[in-house]
Tab-separated table of C-alpha atoms in Angstrom:
chain	number	residue	atom	x	y	z
A	1	MET	CA	-152.306	108.790	153.749
A	2	ALA	CA	-150.331	111.653	155.101
A	3	ALA	CA	-147.202	112.211	153.032
A	4	GLY	CA	-146.122	114.163	149.861
A	5	GLY	CA	-149.006	114.935	147.474
A	6	GLU	CA	-151.635	113.916	150.129
A	7	ILE	CA	-150.456	116.466	152.495
A	8	SER	CA	-150.372	119.010	149.659
A	9	VAL	CA	-154.057	118.400	148.782
A	10	LEU	CA	-154.982	118.654	152.520
A	11	ALA	CA	-153.168	121.870	152.665
A	12	PHE	CA	-155.042	123.328	149.670
A	13	ILE	CA	-158.479	122.414	151.344
A	14	LEU	CA	-157.468	123.710	154.771
A	15	GLY	CA	-156.446	126.958	152.975
A	16	LEU	CA	-159.775	127.119	151.352
A	17	LEU	CA	-161.246	126.809	154.808
A	18	THR	CA	-159.138	129.754	156.166
A	19	VAL	CA	-159.587	133.498	155.775
A	20	GLY	CA	-156.321	134.987	154.832
A	21	GLU	CA	-153.277	133.883	152.769
A	22	THR	CA	-152.020	130.379	153.116
A	23	ARG	CA	-148.571	129.568	151.541
A	24	ILE	CA	-147.756	126.040	150.280
A	25	GLU	CA	-144.123	125.541	149.495
A	26	GLY	CA	-142.113	122.509	147.949
A	27	LEU	CA	-145.388	121.387	146.243
A	28	LEU	CA	-145.530	118.476	143.785
A	29	GLU	CA	-147.383	119.746	141.016
A	30	SER	CA	-149.078	116.730	139.769
A	31	ASP	CA	-152.353	116.303	138.019
A	32	GLU	CA	-153.709	115.215	141.303
A	33	ILE	CA	-152.838	118.680	142.884
A	34	LEU	CA	-153.904	120.640	140.039
A	35	ALA	CA	-157.356	119.053	140.180
A	36	ALA	CA	-157.683	119.652	143.826
A	37	SER	CA	-156.639	123.267	143.540
A	38	GLN	CA	-159.185	123.754	140.813
A	39	ALA	CA	-161.831	122.222	143.001
A	40	CYS	CA	-160.853	124.663	145.775
A	41	ARG	CA	-161.189	127.493	143.218
A	42	GLN	CA	-164.689	126.324	142.352
A	43	LEU	CA	-165.634	126.282	146.044
A	44	GLY	CA	-164.571	129.960	146.302
A	45	ALA	CA	-160.870	130.131	147.039
A	46	THR	CA	-158.446	132.299	145.062
A	47	ILE	CA	-155.331	130.497	144.217
A	48	GLU	CA	-152.149	131.687	142.439
A	49	ARG	CA	-148.962	130.210	141.430
A	50	ALA	CA	-146.310	132.333	143.193
A	51	GLY	CA	-143.224	130.561	141.564
A	52	PRO	CA	-141.766	127.106	141.172
A	53	GLU	CA	-143.406	124.633	143.572
A	54	SER	CA	-144.847	127.748	145.485
A	55	TRP	CA	-148.544	128.480	145.719
A	56	ARG	CA	-150.826	131.081	147.454
A	57	VAL	CA	-154.352	130.186	148.641
A	58	HIS	CA	-156.868	132.863	149.858
A	59	GLY	CA	-159.677	131.037	151.378
A	60	VAL	CA	-163.364	131.883	152.296
A	61	GLY	CA	-163.218	130.229	155.892
A	62	VAL	CA	-165.095	127.526	157.721
A	63	GLY	CA	-168.851	127.993	156.796
A	64	GLY	CA	-168.098	130.206	153.699
A	65	VAL	CA	-167.796	127.634	150.815
A	66	LEU	CA	-169.685	128.490	147.754
A	67	ALA	CA	-171.745	126.175	145.643
A	68	PRO	CA	-169.785	125.326	142.391
A	69	GLU	CA	-171.374	126.117	139.031
A	70	ASP	CA	-169.789	123.234	137.274
A	71	SER	CA	-168.906	119.656	138.289
A	72	LEU	CA	-165.699	118.949	140.296
A	73	ASP	CA	-163.428	116.704	138.131
A	74	PHE	CA	-160.723	114.831	140.022
A	75	GLY	CA	-159.270	113.002	137.214
A	76	ARG	CA	-158.105	109.783	138.746
A	77	SER	CA	-157.645	110.705	142.342
A	78	ALA	CA	-160.042	109.070	144.755
A	79	MET	CA	-158.166	110.596	147.633
A	80	SER	CA	-158.855	114.215	146.364
A	81	ALA	CA	-162.357	113.478	145.728
A	82	MET	CA	-163.045	111.832	149.197
A	83	LEU	CA	-161.374	114.837	151.080
A	84	MET	CA	-163.489	117.306	149.137
A	85	MET	CA	-166.597	115.353	149.944
A	86	GLY	CA	-165.815	116.043	153.662
A	87	VAL	CA	-165.877	119.778	153.010
A	88	VAL	CA	-169.218	119.609	150.927
A	89	ALA	CA	-170.940	117.354	153.331
A	90	SER	CA	-171.094	119.896	156.152
A	91	HIS	CA	-171.371	123.220	153.954
A	92	GLY	CA	-174.943	123.061	152.827
A	93	VAL	CA	-173.952	123.251	149.141
A	94	THR	CA	-174.597	120.756	146.277
A	95	ALA	CA	-171.692	119.457	144.103
A	96	LEU	CA	-171.371	117.000	141.417
A	97	PHE	CA	-168.198	114.713	141.910
A	98	ASP	CA	-166.596	113.300	138.717
A	99	GLY	CA	-163.448	111.975	137.252
A	100	ASN	CA	-162.039	109.385	134.757
A	101	GLU	CA	-162.801	105.834	134.366
A	102	HIS	CA	-160.308	104.869	137.113
A	103	LEU	CA	-162.036	107.088	139.542
A	104	HIS	CA	-165.472	105.801	138.416
A	105	ALA	CA	-164.606	102.413	139.637
A	106	SER	CA	-163.394	103.442	143.110
A	107	ALA	CA	-165.681	102.752	145.901
A	108	MET	CA	-166.707	105.835	147.778
A	109	LEU	CA	-168.858	104.252	150.571
A	110	PRO	CA	-166.062	104.265	153.318
A	111	VAL	CA	-166.298	108.059	153.402
A	112	LEU	CA	-170.006	108.345	152.408
A	113	ALA	CA	-171.140	106.281	155.228
A	114	PRO	CA	-170.136	108.660	158.062
A	115	LEU	CA	-170.776	111.793	155.949
A	116	THR	CA	-174.495	110.605	155.456
A	117	ARG	CA	-174.814	110.123	159.167
A	118	MET	CA	-173.662	113.807	159.531
A	119	GLY	CA	-176.621	114.921	157.275
A	120	ALA	CA	-175.216	114.854	153.818
A	121	GLU	CA	-177.390	113.497	151.072
A	122	ILE	CA	-176.400	111.429	147.986
A	123	VAL	CA	-178.745	112.837	145.395
A	124	THR	CA	-177.586	110.916	142.415
A	125	ALA	CA	-174.875	108.294	141.827
A	126	ALA	CA	-173.508	105.508	139.694
A	127	ALA	CA	-174.210	101.995	140.688
A	128	GLY	CA	-172.690	101.213	144.135
A	129	ASP	CA	-172.667	104.771	145.211
A	130	ARG	CA	-169.866	105.481	142.805
A	131	LEU	CA	-168.956	108.476	140.753
A	132	PRO	CA	-170.358	110.522	138.928
A	133	LEU	CA	-172.113	111.316	142.226
A	134	THR	CA	-174.004	114.457	143.338
A	135	LEU	CA	-173.618	115.276	147.021
A	136	ARG	CA	-175.781	117.674	148.936
A	137	GLY	CA	-174.263	119.084	151.993
A	138	ALA	CA	-176.029	119.364	155.301
A	139	VAL	CA	-177.381	122.786	156.259
A	140	ASP	CA	-177.137	121.763	159.893
A	141	PRO	CA	-174.553	119.064	160.061
A	142	VAL	CA	-174.479	116.726	163.030
A	143	PRO	CA	-171.325	115.822	164.813
A	144	ILE	CA	-170.671	112.211	165.130
A	145	LEU	CA	-168.523	109.577	166.772
A	146	HIS	CA	-167.057	107.447	164.108
A	147	ARG	CA	-165.097	104.178	164.900
A	148	LEU	CA	-162.553	103.184	162.286
A	149	PRO	CA	-162.176	99.486	161.470
A	150	ASP	CA	-158.905	97.714	162.586
A	151	HIS	CA	-156.218	98.289	159.987
A	152	GLY	CA	-153.792	95.489	160.268
A	153	THR	CA	-152.058	96.065	156.709
A	154	ALA	CA	-150.509	99.023	155.206
A	155	PRO	CA	-153.227	99.609	152.503
A	156	ALA	CA	-155.977	99.245	155.158
A	157	ARG	CA	-154.121	101.845	157.271
A	158	THR	CA	-154.074	104.228	154.181
A	159	SER	CA	-157.760	103.864	153.692
A	160	ALA	CA	-158.460	104.403	157.413
A	161	ASP	CA	-156.358	107.538	157.492
A	162	LEU	CA	-158.209	108.839	154.455
A	163	VAL	CA	-161.595	108.274	156.173
A	164	LYS	CA	-160.340	109.924	159.233
A	165	ALA	CA	-159.161	113.001	157.429
A	166	THR	CA	-162.516	113.214	155.536
A	167	VAL	CA	-164.528	112.910	158.694
A	168	LEU	CA	-162.419	115.564	160.469
A	169	LEU	CA	-162.806	117.873	157.515
A	170	ALA	CA	-166.566	117.522	157.657
A	171	GLY	CA	-166.458	118.147	161.453
A	172	LEU	CA	-164.810	121.566	161.179
A	173	ASN	CA	-168.239	123.054	160.194
A	174	ALA	CA	-170.226	120.918	162.492
A	175	PRO	CA	-171.116	122.299	166.051
A	176	GLY	CA	-169.652	120.658	168.952
A	177	GLU	CA	-167.440	117.680	169.032
A	178	THR	CA	-166.763	115.184	166.226
A	179	THR	CA	-164.875	112.194	167.295
A	180	VAL	CA	-162.905	109.656	165.565
A	181	ILE	CA	-161.648	106.351	167.265
A	182	GLU	CA	-158.781	104.545	165.919
A	183	PRO	CA	-158.112	100.900	166.988
A	184	GLN	CA	-154.461	101.515	166.241
A	185	ALA	CA	-152.675	104.742	166.923
A	186	SER	CA	-151.233	106.314	163.696
A	187	GLU	CA	-150.678	110.043	164.582
A	188	GLY	CA	-148.484	111.753	162.132
A	189	PRO	CA	-148.505	114.687	159.555
A	190	LEU	CA	-152.289	114.738	159.238
A	191	GLU	CA	-153.015	115.940	162.863
A	192	GLU	CA	-150.092	118.072	162.835
A	193	LEU	CA	-151.394	119.984	159.780
A	194	PHE	CA	-154.810	120.423	161.316
A	195	ARG	CA	-153.216	121.753	164.391
A	196	GLN	CA	-150.981	124.168	162.334
A	197	PHE	CA	-154.021	125.734	160.795
A	198	GLY	CA	-155.343	126.407	164.313
A	199	ALA	CA	-158.011	123.439	164.606
A	200	SER	CA	-158.468	122.169	168.129
A	201	LEU	CA	-157.679	118.394	168.329
A	202	ASP	CA	-157.626	116.617	171.610
A	203	VAL	CA	-155.992	113.080	171.365
A	204	GLN	CA	-156.384	110.600	174.223
A	205	PRO	CA	-155.509	106.810	174.514
A	206	GLU	CA	-158.254	104.429	173.639
A	207	GLY	CA	-158.115	100.690	174.525
A	208	ALA	CA	-154.835	98.804	174.400
A	209	GLN	CA	-153.396	100.461	171.153
A	210	GLY	CA	-155.865	102.951	169.929
A	211	ARG	CA	-156.602	106.736	170.137
A	212	ARG	CA	-159.715	108.937	170.603
A	213	ILE	CA	-159.475	112.016	168.549
A	214	VAL	CA	-161.850	114.805	169.327
A	215	LEU	CA	-162.202	117.949	167.090
A	216	GLN	CA	-164.073	121.040	168.181
A	217	GLY	CA	-166.218	122.256	165.392
A	218	ARG	CA	-166.482	125.713	163.734
A	219	PRO	CA	-163.007	127.105	164.740
A	220	THR	CA	-161.648	130.152	162.992
A	221	LEU	CA	-158.499	128.781	161.280
A	222	LYS	CA	-155.480	130.721	160.728
A	223	PRO	CA	-153.326	131.231	157.789
A	224	THR	CA	-150.019	129.654	157.744
A	225	ILE	CA	-147.030	128.443	155.648
A	226	VAL	CA	-146.969	124.686	154.796
A	227	THR	CA	-143.803	123.002	153.441
A	228	ALA	CA	-145.041	119.957	151.592
A	229	PRO	CA	-142.893	116.658	152.368
A	230	PRO	CA	-141.183	114.712	149.663
A	231	PRO	CA	-143.437	112.609	147.537
A	232	ARG	CA	-143.757	108.798	148.248
A	233	LYS	CA	-144.721	106.005	145.962
A	234	PRO	CA	-148.438	106.307	145.002
A	235	SER	CA	-150.884	104.673	147.440
A	236	ILE	CA	-154.132	102.890	146.644
A	237	ALA	CA	-155.899	106.223	147.849
A	238	SER	CA	-154.289	108.228	145.038
């Protein structure tokens, strides 16, 4: 998942979880990005457009997320909605996730399954745990070990990377260690961005081709400058 608009969305969310000013440059200002930035505002961030493709995010820090007064509308972006579910799941706030008809048809179970193991609760949902969906975050989130399925095809790898990022975002506000095991290694911009913000990630080999990724919870993330990579063709997660 980690390229172009996906990294920009993740940068906004990590900026939300950082105290201080995060700068995002080279930003692809799509409807997807604008929806994600609005959701970050609703959860407490102050966001301003500093110039063409340049944004500033003043976050609230890990543990400081506010309960939104209105629903979080992600348009057609399942990727943005899922990543934000990772934040809400471990912050003890309740949020209604919504979007357009395309997003209503998207399956959320791949991320909801590990998030409910961490203590999040699905309050209301459409059939099949689809949007519109109300998620209540855990007051005392539980760190978990989550094993990703084998991802032999490119679409499956995209989906697995999205689940990995969502679980790691939830793990930021869980005490102790949150662990994700990949059957096939795929380290790239996602892990680099977490580290750039000051998150502690320990990555070790697992099996013949996999990796064990261990995140230390409740860090104090640091403001940074993120330069978004060039956009790529839309993935199934967008």
